[in-house]
């Protein structure tokens, strides 16, 4: 952590440095150090102007998110430092490069002038953390850019380019070269007058922009940050201090909110899961340049697109000529769609397509660094493929299976050196879903695991390590969630009630609709297999009755719901009747089931299975379970994940509910996880295991 001072003639250059993103940490004294260095420069008779710049690769990535679990007043230190900058009697020029985000952009706006290096990103991502810009951003940004542009930045959380920042008045100049030199040149030209952003007038479009933004707010949203941001802009007046006071108060409310605590947990969580406990940092990833994908079906195609989008060279092997041609056409069409939608330029699309090589034989994979197998979920087919790959590929090539239901250790045994086998379980659609379960087999070498995790980050996925068990982490939990959903149907709920309750609670999609989308036949296959492997853990038979009718969901036009237009789910009275008749058939008197019970049983089923999984060492930490459920199963980010949510409820209360269910119908499904029992008894939380 440092603030270095350099005199350039009559200009003092302060460079701020604090870790990888120059986070404006109050806790470690960094903000105070900036304030002290600034005050010294201002008092320096030989100093006529002050330039502030960031050390390393960026100006500043924001306030320190870790500071927010403490006292909200800690931000006053940051606010006061920024006011000191803004009220300086000497002109202050901000030299911005890399990124200026959140509190970092607020610091830049406390300056009198802003010069940005071309390529810089400037943004207000606080809303993604369930917060609002609490360091004066809601009061200064609209004054610089107008209320509409400011609200767009603060409500979307998306950064703007340096050029866009120039257009809207957020920066005064964009330069190609050294941004500090440009700032010094500005100061040398003609000493610019001080120009406090906070002294600028309230933007003329305030009322109209606030009204338009309010109209777009979602009243039932789990995070109230968007609404509070609009409130702060509505509070803009000629009295800057009163607006800042409203902002500080509302920031404190949001900081304490469950939604923000959940979102901040996710921010750190998605980075924490990248760390493999107990692995020496000198285990380095192998270089991966050329990848082979085996299988041109839905998954193989999606995986190939994801890899091409990440700039990798991919050879797809599909033995069936027609399927290979179809996959190639889908790949080309998908990449071209990104051009048509303005997401990428044509030359980038052409480069991606040029990196794709279709092949009809596994012999084409002789020089790849990694193979990802995505063939039919049958152990015999896997054996054929891996036996051939063992013969054809380089000894140092990593062999990965995308299997979601088969035993990875059994697959690894088909290879003479099983240490090079790992699981890369993608989620469909593989080019869209960010989750990647990295399955470590008994024999998987540490270097292979590290390479797989590095590869996940490189292709823009959230990689989470899972041990080998039936369903790894995500699907194993998902099956307990579905088990409760199907029991609820036979006990008295109907599909639309179960889905509506879960979606009102925050799930992106209810269980019935989800399985109609994924394919009821896939769930049916799992239940058939488990009926043999785990006969003492039956599911409700009601869902199988629907499958026996050939109603596999959206892809067959009918599932639990009807899909008259092929996409929109409509309740089907015939299925409602089938469910009611099924209850009678098994002699079960249906009862009215509350939405609260639906949510409680579905969510606590996830929590309990997650606790089993962590306790068994299949997941390293509870936060790994959280990230899997957020990025693979549509769990609401504002609730942080199943395990984080259990901590919010309190583990003793969670255990009490589970014990109540364990004493009830199908209580065998509610065997409390030993880890949960232990933590609850000690008054501890899952969080303590995330360190
Ligand atoms: N606070 C604390 N730690 C942070 C941080 C932050 N703002 N930003 C990054 N880190 C850590 C991160 O956890 C990781 O740690 C390391 O830095 C590298 O991060 C008052 C209230 C800036 C685009 O939301 O978007 O200001 O895992 O791997 O890929 O109004 O970090 O190595 O231990 O992500 O190069 C607003 C959050 C905060 C921006 C760089 N700012 N950060 O990406 O590195 S709230 C943000 C990012 C606020 C004010 C409000 C990205 C990045 P570790 P990284 P990167």
XYZ file of C-alpha atoms and ligand atoms in Angstrom:
746
model
C 0.000 0.000 0.000
C 1.556 3.343 -0.914
C 0.951 6.933 -1.999
C 4.047 8.199 -3.755
C 4.678 11.880 -4.451
C 6.618 13.266 -7.381
C 7.213 16.955 -8.121
C 7.037 17.897 -11.807
C 7.848 21.600 -11.790
C 5.034 23.314 -9.946
C 2.810 20.246 -10.203
C 2.705 17.483 -7.600
C 1.884 13.992 -8.892
C 0.399 11.592 -6.356
C 0.346 7.934 -7.355
C -1.959 5.708 -5.293
C -1.213 1.998 -4.946
C -2.978 -0.660 -2.916
C -2.880 -4.273 -4.081
C -4.078 -5.460 -7.489
C -6.886 -2.925 -7.927
C -5.800 0.028 -5.710
C -8.957 -0.574 -3.652
C -9.776 2.458 -1.501
C -9.464 0.544 1.755
C -10.363 2.405 4.917
C -9.533 -0.559 7.109
C -5.820 -0.610 6.243
C -5.426 3.174 6.391
C -4.980 3.642 2.648
C -7.729 6.271 2.291
C -6.298 8.215 5.223
C -2.867 8.064 3.600
C -4.263 9.519 0.387
C -5.947 12.302 2.344
C -2.772 13.119 4.254
C -0.626 13.150 1.099
C -3.171 15.381 -0.630
C -3.323 17.819 2.274
C 0.488 18.046 2.300
C 0.558 18.817 -1.410
C -2.130 21.444 -0.987
C -0.147 23.100 1.821
C 3.063 22.997 -0.229
C 3.859 26.534 -1.367
C 5.813 25.210 -4.354
C 2.848 23.209 -5.578
C 0.451 24.995 -7.963
C -1.591 21.993 -9.141
C -2.052 18.340 -8.182
C -2.324 15.245 -10.396
C -3.617 11.959 -8.987
C -2.903 8.680 -10.821
C -3.114 4.946 -10.067
C -0.184 2.579 -9.695
C -0.008 -0.555 -11.793
C -2.619 -1.597 -14.298
C -5.471 0.649 -13.282
C -6.559 3.894 -11.665
C -8.794 2.310 -9.018
C -11.241 -0.622 -8.818
C -13.387 0.970 -6.132
C -13.845 1.110 -2.406
C -12.793 -2.024 -0.554
C -15.847 -4.275 -0.602
C -14.429 -6.071 2.400
C -14.845 -2.868 4.433
C -18.636 -3.063 4.178
C -19.119 -5.857 6.691
C -18.159 -3.442 9.397
C -19.428 -0.031 10.401
C -21.193 1.933 7.618
C -19.626 5.102 9.030
C -16.245 3.839 7.808
C -17.173 5.246 4.443
C -17.176 8.741 5.998
C -13.382 8.578 5.888
C -13.589 8.106 2.124
C -16.262 10.791 1.724
C -14.245 13.316 3.725
C -11.101 12.587 1.728
C -13.017 13.179 -1.495
C -14.499 16.445 -0.170
C -10.970 17.550 0.698
C -9.953 16.931 -2.914
C -12.999 18.680 -4.327
C -12.629 21.751 -2.093
C -8.951 22.138 -2.869
C -7.817 25.676 -3.627
C -5.488 24.258 -6.266
C -6.648 22.554 -9.478
C -6.758 18.754 -9.236
C -6.359 16.696 -12.404
C -7.173 12.991 -12.405
C -4.996 10.860 -14.725
C -7.087 7.737 -15.364
C -6.050 4.457 -16.975
C -7.221 0.837 -16.967
C -10.411 1.069 -14.927
C -12.049 3.597 -12.644
C -14.954 1.845 -10.940
C -17.255 2.677 -8.044
C -15.396 4.596 -5.389
C -12.507 4.879 -7.849
C -14.675 6.824 -10.280
C -16.079 8.817 -7.374
C -12.532 9.826 -6.461
C -11.973 10.842 -10.075
C -15.157 12.953 -9.977
C -13.996 14.690 -6.810
C -11.178 16.043 -8.979
C -11.637 19.160 -11.088
C -10.489 17.627 -14.393
C -10.337 14.092 -15.705
C -8.076 12.783 -18.450
C -8.559 9.166 -19.510
C -6.249 6.939 -21.502
C -7.898 5.366 -24.533
C -9.250 1.938 -23.605
C -10.101 2.909 -20.044
C -13.362 1.601 -18.589
C -15.297 3.868 -16.226
C -18.279 2.543 -14.308
C -20.564 2.422 -11.297
C -20.988 -1.351 -10.531
C -22.336 -0.789 -7.004
C -25.837 -1.907 -8.022
C -24.419 -5.377 -8.778
C -23.449 -5.541 -5.112
C -26.889 -4.431 -3.934
C -25.439 -1.003 -3.145
C -25.513 2.520 -4.511
C -22.529 4.798 -5.219
C -22.009 5.878 -1.622
C -19.026 8.179 -2.094
C -20.827 11.072 -3.712
C -21.410 9.352 -7.045
C -25.186 9.843 -7.065
C -24.690 13.589 -6.591
C -21.664 14.277 -8.786
C -22.205 11.968 -11.762
C -25.575 13.510 -12.787
C -24.049 16.971 -12.483
C -21.326 15.990 -14.950
C -23.256 13.819 -17.428
C -26.904 14.741 -16.976
C -29.373 12.648 -14.993
C -30.372 10.220 -17.758
C -26.822 9.123 -18.616
C -25.923 8.943 -14.931
C -28.952 6.807 -14.079
C -28.171 4.513 -16.993
C -24.652 3.945 -15.663
C -25.709 3.518 -12.027
C -28.744 1.290 -12.686
C -27.034 -0.945 -15.256
C -23.757 -1.183 -13.362
C -22.070 -1.448 -16.757
C -18.877 0.532 -17.475
C -18.563 2.958 -20.367
C -15.561 3.434 -22.649
C -13.282 6.455 -22.379
C -14.740 7.749 -25.640
C -18.317 7.447 -24.344
C -17.209 9.103 -21.088
C -15.913 12.031 -23.150
C -19.201 12.254 -25.045
C -21.310 12.467 -21.892
C -18.993 14.884 -20.099
C -17.565 12.486 -17.539
C -14.007 13.076 -18.721
C -12.458 16.142 -20.323
C -9.945 14.466 -22.604
C -8.973 11.043 -23.968
C -5.333 10.446 -24.863
C -3.546 7.543 -26.518
C -0.252 7.804 -24.641
C 0.899 8.456 -21.093
C -2.047 9.885 -19.221
C 0.095 11.462 -16.471
C 2.143 13.338 -19.069
C -1.117 14.577 -20.602
C -2.277 15.752 -17.174
C 0.989 17.597 -16.613
C 0.634 19.214 -20.046
C -2.863 20.395 -19.156
C -1.566 21.883 -15.924
C 1.320 23.560 -17.752
C -0.796 25.072 -20.559
C -2.687 27.521 -18.482
C -3.304 26.661 -14.919
C -6.990 25.652 -15.112
C -9.273 27.178 -12.504
C -10.620 24.934 -9.757
C -13.933 23.444 -10.814
C -15.686 21.438 -8.073
C -18.102 18.910 -9.663
C -20.397 19.335 -6.675
C -20.760 23.025 -7.456
C -22.189 22.283 -10.908
C -25.929 22.910 -11.245
C -28.586 20.237 -10.844
C -29.077 18.719 -14.330
C -32.084 20.064 -16.249
C -33.278 16.538 -17.140
C -33.496 15.386 -13.512
C -37.303 15.234 -13.149
C -37.861 13.527 -16.491
C -35.051 11.017 -16.006
C -36.153 10.157 -12.459
C -39.732 9.575 -13.616
C -38.607 7.368 -16.482
C -36.323 5.356 -14.209
C -38.982 4.895 -11.548
C -41.352 3.488 -14.168
C -38.868 0.717 -14.906
C -38.285 -0.364 -11.292
C -39.418 -3.879 -10.288
C -41.416 -3.454 -7.027
C -40.862 -7.013 -5.796
C -37.131 -7.044 -6.531
C -34.980 -8.686 -3.869
C -32.488 -5.803 -4.097
C -33.793 -2.311 -3.442
C -30.571 -0.724 -4.698
C -32.069 0.456 -8.026
C -34.961 2.166 -6.227
C -32.625 3.860 -3.760
C -30.342 5.059 -6.561
C -33.327 6.762 -8.144
C -34.210 8.251 -4.752
C -30.709 9.735 -4.506
C -30.943 11.362 -7.935
C -34.395 12.655 -7.013
C -32.753 14.254 -3.942
C -30.407 16.342 -6.134
C -30.640 19.993 -5.180
C -28.502 23.119 -5.104
C -27.471 22.028 -1.621
C -24.862 19.321 -2.312
C -24.552 18.461 1.369
C -28.226 17.552 1.701
C -27.993 15.228 -1.297
C -24.863 13.625 0.109
C -26.654 13.092 3.413
C -29.545 11.296 1.689
C -27.037 9.169 -0.223
C -25.125 8.238 2.938
C -28.303 7.262 4.783
C -29.644 5.114 1.968
C -26.226 3.550 1.423
C -26.156 2.454 5.067
C -29.578 0.832 4.707
C -28.493 -1.083 1.615
C -25.174 -2.125 3.110
C -27.023 -3.855 5.949
C -29.558 -5.477 3.615
C -29.646 -9.249 3.091
C -29.564 -8.721 -0.684
C -26.327 -6.753 -0.564
C -24.740 -9.158 1.888
C -25.653 -11.962 -0.479
C -24.296 -10.181 -3.542
C -21.051 -9.268 -1.763
C -20.712 -12.939 -0.756
C -21.043 -13.850 -4.427
C -18.428 -11.302 -5.497
C -15.776 -12.829 -3.259
C -17.179 -16.346 -3.622
C -16.707 -16.623 -7.337
C -13.028 -15.765 -6.810
C -12.592 -17.919 -3.709
C -13.701 -21.128 -5.434
C -10.791 -20.748 -7.854
C -8.467 -21.596 -4.977
C -7.667 -25.275 -4.430
C -6.932 -25.824 -0.728
C -3.701 -27.522 0.228
C -2.114 -27.184 -3.208
C 1.354 -25.699 -3.390
C 1.390 -22.488 -5.429
C 4.308 -23.853 -7.450
C 1.940 -26.288 -9.194
C 1.519 -24.390 -12.453
C -1.063 -24.873 -15.224
C 0.031 -26.464 -18.496
C -0.346 -24.349 -21.672
C -3.521 -25.179 -23.583
C -3.571 -23.981 -27.185
C -5.236 -26.732 -29.212
C -8.333 -28.519 -27.952
C -10.199 -31.557 -29.273
C -13.907 -31.997 -28.661
C -15.298 -35.499 -29.181
C -19.002 -35.547 -30.008
C -21.003 -33.192 -32.207
C -24.253 -33.316 -30.276
C -25.870 -30.518 -28.260
C -23.163 -30.457 -25.583
C -20.205 -30.947 -27.932
C -21.447 -28.124 -30.124
C -22.020 -25.766 -27.192
C -18.620 -26.569 -25.718
C -16.930 -25.968 -29.076
C -18.595 -22.566 -29.403
C -17.508 -21.608 -25.882
C -13.906 -22.522 -26.704
C -13.901 -20.735 -30.065
C -15.346 -17.647 -28.379
C -12.399 -17.758 -25.968
C -9.956 -17.691 -28.857
C -8.930 -21.352 -28.741
C -8.300 -23.609 -31.708
C -10.754 -26.539 -31.709
C -10.921 -29.806 -33.616
C -14.325 -31.441 -33.294
C -14.469 -35.180 -33.919
C -17.868 -36.624 -34.796
C -17.951 -40.025 -36.480
C -21.404 -39.472 -38.009
C -20.910 -37.333 -41.095
C -24.379 -35.789 -41.002
C -24.085 -34.880 -37.310
C -20.685 -33.304 -37.952
C -22.083 -31.186 -40.766
C -25.028 -30.146 -38.583
C -22.697 -29.184 -35.745
C -20.542 -27.135 -38.092
C -23.580 -25.305 -39.415
C -24.823 -24.559 -35.895
C -21.410 -23.269 -34.877
C -21.185 -20.968 -37.904
C -24.737 -19.711 -37.403
C -24.214 -18.998 -33.698
C -20.995 -17.107 -34.263
C -22.515 -15.123 -37.096
C -25.492 -14.232 -34.880
C -23.043 -12.471 -32.547
C -22.010 -10.295 -35.492
C -25.613 -9.614 -36.501
C -26.412 -8.555 -32.939
C -23.409 -6.246 -32.873
C -21.630 -8.199 -30.156
C -18.477 -8.839 -32.209
C -16.956 -7.567 -35.451
C -17.024 -9.699 -38.610
C -13.245 -10.179 -38.597
C -13.384 -11.618 -35.066
C -16.167 -13.976 -36.128
C -14.148 -15.062 -39.153
C -11.099 -15.728 -36.940
C -13.194 -17.835 -34.574
C -14.584 -19.884 -37.410
C -11.129 -20.305 -38.943
C -9.998 -21.852 -35.646
C -12.616 -24.607 -36.014
C -11.640 -27.908 -37.648
C -14.257 -30.627 -38.178
C -12.921 -34.198 -38.304
C -14.414 -37.636 -38.808
C -11.772 -39.590 -36.895
C -10.151 -39.515 -33.459
C -6.817 -39.760 -35.278
C -7.129 -36.002 -35.851
C -6.397 -35.426 -32.137
C -2.754 -36.452 -32.181
C -1.376 -32.996 -31.313
C -4.022 -31.456 -29.068
C -3.238 -30.340 -25.516
C -6.685 -31.167 -24.148
C -9.542 -33.378 -25.247
C -13.082 -32.845 -23.993
C -15.266 -35.887 -24.527
C -18.973 -35.162 -24.912
C -20.394 -38.378 -26.314
C -23.464 -40.373 -25.323
C -23.809 -41.080 -21.594
C -23.037 -44.779 -21.856
C -20.019 -46.343 -20.161
C -19.386 -48.602 -23.129
C -19.149 -45.663 -25.509
C -16.891 -43.837 -23.067
C -14.620 -46.886 -22.927
C -14.260 -46.997 -26.690
C -13.434 -43.298 -26.861
C -10.974 -43.162 -23.987
C -9.188 -46.336 -25.038
C -8.640 -44.776 -28.457
C -7.632 -41.399 -27.007
C -5.073 -43.174 -24.826
C -3.464 -44.520 -27.967
C -3.755 -41.446 -30.182
C -3.053 -38.392 -27.995
C 0.230 -37.012 -26.663
C 1.113 -38.425 -23.222
C 0.924 -34.910 -21.748
C -2.485 -34.187 -23.249
C -5.239 -33.866 -20.658
C -8.285 -36.078 -21.221
C -11.536 -34.631 -19.870
C -15.018 -36.076 -19.792
C -18.152 -33.955 -19.802
C -20.035 -36.787 -18.140
C -22.731 -35.732 -15.694
C -23.923 -39.088 -14.437
C -21.143 -41.653 -14.847
C -18.267 -42.486 -12.520
C -15.234 -40.474 -13.592
C -12.889 -42.911 -11.862
C -14.319 -45.714 -13.980
C -13.680 -43.658 -17.096
C -10.132 -42.825 -15.975
C -9.440 -46.544 -15.607
C -9.744 -46.928 -19.396
C -6.543 -44.873 -19.774
C -3.062 -46.215 -19.053
C -2.193 -43.019 -17.141
C -5.406 -42.090 -15.260
C -3.689 -39.064 -13.675
C -4.341 -37.116 -16.869
C -8.099 -37.638 -16.672
C -10.375 -34.981 -15.195
C -14.075 -34.131 -15.446
C -15.198 -30.932 -17.167
C -18.943 -30.920 -16.590
C -20.477 -28.122 -18.676
C -24.073 -26.992 -18.257
C -26.347 -26.641 -21.246
C -26.270 -24.391 -23.197
C -22.519 -24.760 -22.719
C -21.678 -21.556 -24.573
C -23.993 -19.550 -22.286
C -24.027 -21.113 -18.796
C -21.055 -19.870 -16.752
C -20.736 -22.868 -14.423
C -18.123 -25.538 -15.025
C -17.814 -28.388 -12.529
C -14.188 -29.523 -12.549
C -14.357 -33.106 -11.309
C -11.242 -34.400 -9.611
C -10.846 -38.157 -9.883
C -8.966 -40.256 -7.379
C -6.005 -40.307 -9.776
C -6.259 -36.788 -11.217
C -2.836 -35.131 -10.964
C -2.662 -31.770 -9.131
C -1.192 -30.132 -12.240
C -4.108 -31.437 -14.300
C -6.580 -30.010 -11.782
C -4.807 -26.637 -11.723
C -4.734 -26.582 -15.532
C -8.455 -27.349 -15.671
C -9.265 -24.518 -13.250
C -7.060 -22.095 -15.174
C -8.753 -23.243 -18.380
C -12.171 -22.564 -16.813
C -11.224 -18.958 -16.063
C -9.767 -18.555 -19.528
C -13.034 -19.560 -21.214
C -15.021 -17.251 -18.930
C -16.491 -19.973 -16.745
C -16.778 -20.140 -12.961
C -14.851 -23.329 -12.282
C -15.725 -25.227 -9.120
C -13.928 -28.398 -8.070
C -16.165 -31.392 -7.303
C -15.279 -34.826 -5.992
C -16.649 -37.991 -7.579
C -20.108 -39.074 -6.478
C -23.514 -39.554 -8.127
C -24.325 -36.138 -9.569
C -21.107 -34.525 -8.278
C -22.300 -31.360 -6.465
C -24.945 -29.632 -8.579
C -27.061 -32.510 -9.838
C -26.803 -34.383 -6.557
C -28.386 -31.411 -4.797
C -30.793 -30.831 -7.666
C -32.166 -34.370 -7.311
C -33.081 -33.749 -3.637
C -34.730 -30.480 -4.666
C -36.750 -32.299 -7.348
C -37.607 -35.095 -4.931
C -39.378 -32.603 -2.695
C -41.061 -30.922 -5.652
C -42.553 -34.231 -6.845
C -43.631 -35.219 -3.284
C -45.345 -31.831 -2.950
C -47.362 -32.608 -6.091
C -48.684 -35.906 -4.729
C -49.363 -34.366 -1.318
C -51.532 -31.505 -2.516
C -49.764 -28.833 -4.559
C -50.128 -28.417 -8.316
C -47.217 -27.613 -10.660
C -48.046 -23.977 -11.215
C -48.227 -23.393 -7.439
C -44.830 -25.023 -6.834
C -43.196 -23.057 -9.638
C -44.864 -19.779 -8.706
C -43.788 -20.127 -5.079
C -40.177 -20.826 -5.992
C -40.039 -18.062 -8.593
C -41.584 -15.527 -6.201
C -38.871 -16.538 -3.747
C -36.247 -15.726 -6.377
C -35.447 -18.882 -8.386
C -35.037 -18.013 -12.056
C -37.397 -20.871 -12.928
C -39.474 -23.286 -10.867
C -38.624 -27.017 -10.796
C -41.491 -28.161 -13.016
C -40.734 -25.649 -15.752
C -36.991 -26.306 -15.417
C -37.377 -30.023 -16.063
C -39.770 -29.375 -18.938
C -36.999 -27.257 -20.438
C -34.111 -29.636 -19.658
C -36.156 -32.653 -20.782
C -38.277 -34.812 -18.469
C -36.723 -37.874 -20.100
C -33.357 -36.902 -18.622
C -34.793 -36.828 -15.126
C -36.617 -40.083 -15.820
C -33.351 -41.800 -16.777
C -31.756 -40.680 -13.497
C -34.703 -41.979 -11.463
C -34.649 -45.342 -13.289
C -30.941 -45.726 -12.598
C -31.364 -44.694 -8.992
C -34.300 -47.073 -8.524
C -31.745 -49.847 -9.041
C -28.820 -48.245 -7.215
C -30.762 -46.663 -4.321
C -34.031 -48.648 -4.019
C -34.629 -47.298 -0.509
C -34.826 -43.728 -1.758
C -37.852 -43.671 -4.087
C -39.232 -40.570 -5.757
C -42.933 -39.870 -6.122
C -44.247 -41.940 -9.022
C -46.391 -39.061 -10.251
C -43.670 -37.596 -12.446
C -42.981 -40.979 -14.058
C -46.659 -41.232 -15.041
C -46.189 -38.026 -17.034
C -43.026 -39.392 -18.655
C -44.772 -42.686 -19.496
C -47.147 -40.601 -21.620
C -44.143 -39.505 -23.680
C -44.546 -35.981 -22.347
C -40.881 -34.968 -22.065
C -41.411 -31.235 -21.918
C -40.898 -28.328 -24.273
C -39.069 -30.438 -26.871
C -42.106 -32.702 -27.275
C -44.610 -29.867 -27.075
C -45.965 -31.282 -23.817
C -44.537 -32.067 -20.406
C -45.927 -31.068 -17.066
C -47.166 -28.041 -18.984
C -48.454 -27.527 -22.516
C -46.356 -25.536 -25.005
C -48.817 -24.351 -27.658
C -46.277 -22.008 -29.236
C -43.329 -24.263 -28.478
C -42.023 -21.996 -25.733
C -44.726 -20.640 -23.420
C -45.684 -22.975 -20.584
C -49.414 -23.338 -19.995
C -50.948 -25.386 -17.147
C -52.673 -28.511 -18.467
C -55.924 -29.527 -16.726
C -55.261 -33.097 -17.877
C -52.038 -33.171 -15.831
C -53.722 -31.545 -12.855
C -56.332 -34.340 -13.013
C -53.586 -36.980 -13.361
C -51.861 -35.645 -10.234
C -55.072 -35.571 -8.204
C -55.977 -39.098 -9.349
C -52.477 -40.296 -8.517
C -52.843 -39.096 -4.906
C -56.114 -41.034 -4.644
C -54.491 -44.090 -6.202
C -51.809 -44.195 -3.516
C -54.425 -43.517 -0.851
C -53.087 -40.132 0.064
C -55.588 -37.467 1.034
C -54.489 -34.231 -0.604
C -54.078 -31.193 1.626
C -53.633 -27.487 1.079
C -49.926 -26.743 1.045
C -48.659 -23.224 1.717
C -46.127 -21.461 -0.467
C -43.980 -21.169 2.648
C -43.856 -24.961 3.027
C -42.996 -25.353 -0.676
C -40.107 -22.909 -0.383
C -38.900 -24.290 2.921
C -38.823 -27.920 1.786
C -37.258 -27.157 -1.599
C -34.595 -24.817 -0.197
C -33.738 -26.843 2.906
C -33.435 -29.969 0.765
C -30.654 -28.133 -1.090
C -29.068 -26.956 2.161
C -29.074 -30.395 3.796
C -27.637 -32.155 0.747
C -25.079 -29.376 0.396
C -24.028 -29.947 4.003
C -23.698 -33.691 3.320
C -21.547 -32.882 0.282
C -19.219 -30.518 2.164
C -19.040 -32.940 5.083
C -18.013 -35.755 2.732
C -15.321 -33.601 1.117
C -17.009 -33.676 -2.306
C -17.019 -29.857 -2.166
C -14.115 -28.018 -0.574
C -16.251 -25.351 1.114
C -19.882 -24.286 1.526
C -19.212 -21.322 -0.794
C -18.383 -23.834 -3.563
C -21.924 -25.187 -3.237
C -23.248 -21.630 -3.335
C -21.412 -20.762 -6.540
C -22.568 -23.969 -8.227
C -26.173 -23.192 -7.428
C -25.922 -19.573 -8.524
C -24.181 -20.234 -11.818
C -25.784 -23.538 -12.757
C -29.270 -23.631 -11.333
C -30.702 -20.111 -11.279
C -30.528 -19.588 -7.526
C -31.076 -15.880 -6.752
C -27.744 -14.064 -6.427
C -29.216 -11.733 -3.818
C -29.634 -14.717 -1.502
C -25.957 -15.675 -1.911
C -26.521 -19.400 -2.456
C -28.135 -22.207 -0.413
C -25.448 -22.334 2.270
C -25.207 -18.559 2.662
C -28.988 -18.444 2.936
C -28.918 -21.116 5.634
C -26.567 -18.906 7.638
C -29.035 -16.033 7.227
C -31.842 -18.240 8.604
C -29.525 -19.524 11.335
C -28.340 -23.142 11.468
C -30.220 -24.071 14.666
C -33.497 -23.004 13.014
C -32.533 -24.828 9.810
C -31.807 -27.996 11.753
C -35.074 -27.726 13.662
C -37.063 -27.532 10.412
C -35.160 -30.461 8.938
C -35.794 -32.531 12.038
C -39.487 -31.728 11.763
C -39.500 -32.978 8.157
C -37.457 -36.016 9.188
C -40.246 -36.933 11.601
C -42.834 -36.611 8.852
C -43.795 -38.359 5.602
C -40.774 -39.794 3.731
C -38.668 -38.645 6.673
C -35.809 -40.802 5.385
C -35.126 -38.040 2.824
C -34.348 -35.650 5.665
C -31.474 -37.351 7.464
C -29.727 -34.249 8.950
C -26.202 -33.820 7.613
C -23.657 -34.451 10.398
C -21.863 -31.218 9.490
C -25.061 -29.239 9.947
C -25.762 -30.919 13.297
C -22.218 -30.185 14.453
C -22.170 -26.518 13.385
C -25.642 -25.862 14.812
C -24.652 -27.437 18.118
C -21.610 -25.190 18.297
C -23.558 -22.071 17.309
C -21.336 -21.778 14.244
C -22.059 -20.926 10.606
C -21.179 -22.427 7.247
C -19.261 -19.201 6.571
C -16.503 -20.134 9.002
C -15.607 -23.031 6.708
C -15.136 -20.697 3.742
C -11.933 -19.090 5.015
N -12.694 -4.479 -3.030
C -11.966 -5.476 -2.484
N -11.278 -6.392 -3.214
C -11.358 -6.288 -4.552
C -12.110 -5.280 -5.203
C -12.793 -4.347 -4.372
N -13.492 -3.358 -4.882
N -11.977 -5.467 -6.544
C -11.197 -6.546 -6.715
N -10.813 -7.032 -5.535
C -9.933 -8.185 -5.326
C -10.524 -9.477 -5.836
O -11.346 -10.072 -4.841
C -9.284 -10.283 -6.126
O -8.809 -10.739 -4.867
C -8.278 -9.242 -6.607
O -8.746 -7.977 -6.107
C -8.185 -9.167 -8.123
O -9.533 -9.011 -8.581
C -18.134 3.689 -2.099
C -19.550 1.346 -2.393
C -11.420 -4.165 -10.812
C -12.376 -5.154 -12.927
O -17.446 -3.497 -7.719
O -14.761 -5.614 -11.028
O -16.753 1.330 -4.555
O -9.045 -13.231 -5.285
O -9.491 -11.113 -9.970
O -10.023 -9.743 -13.155
O -19.482 3.991 -3.998
O -11.799 -6.840 -9.643
O -6.858 -12.068 -5.700
O -7.740 -12.342 -3.336
O -11.390 -9.432 -10.166
O -8.252 -7.873 -13.090
C -17.111 -1.057 -6.503
C -15.006 -4.889 -8.314
C -16.871 -1.459 -5.094
C -15.330 -3.486 -8.794
C -10.346 -6.127 -11.867
N -16.151 -1.701 -7.366
N -13.826 -5.415 -8.935
O -10.608 -7.412 -12.417
O -9.065 -8.842 -10.998
S -18.085 -0.776 -3.999
C -16.412 -2.909 -7.909
C -13.826 -5.771 -10.268
C -17.779 0.905 -4.080
C -18.417 3.227 -3.508
C -18.863 1.808 -3.599
C -12.553 -6.391 -10.768
C -11.676 -5.431 -11.588
P -8.058 -12.182 -4.775
P -9.948 -9.683 -9.966
P -9.440 -8.495 -12.502
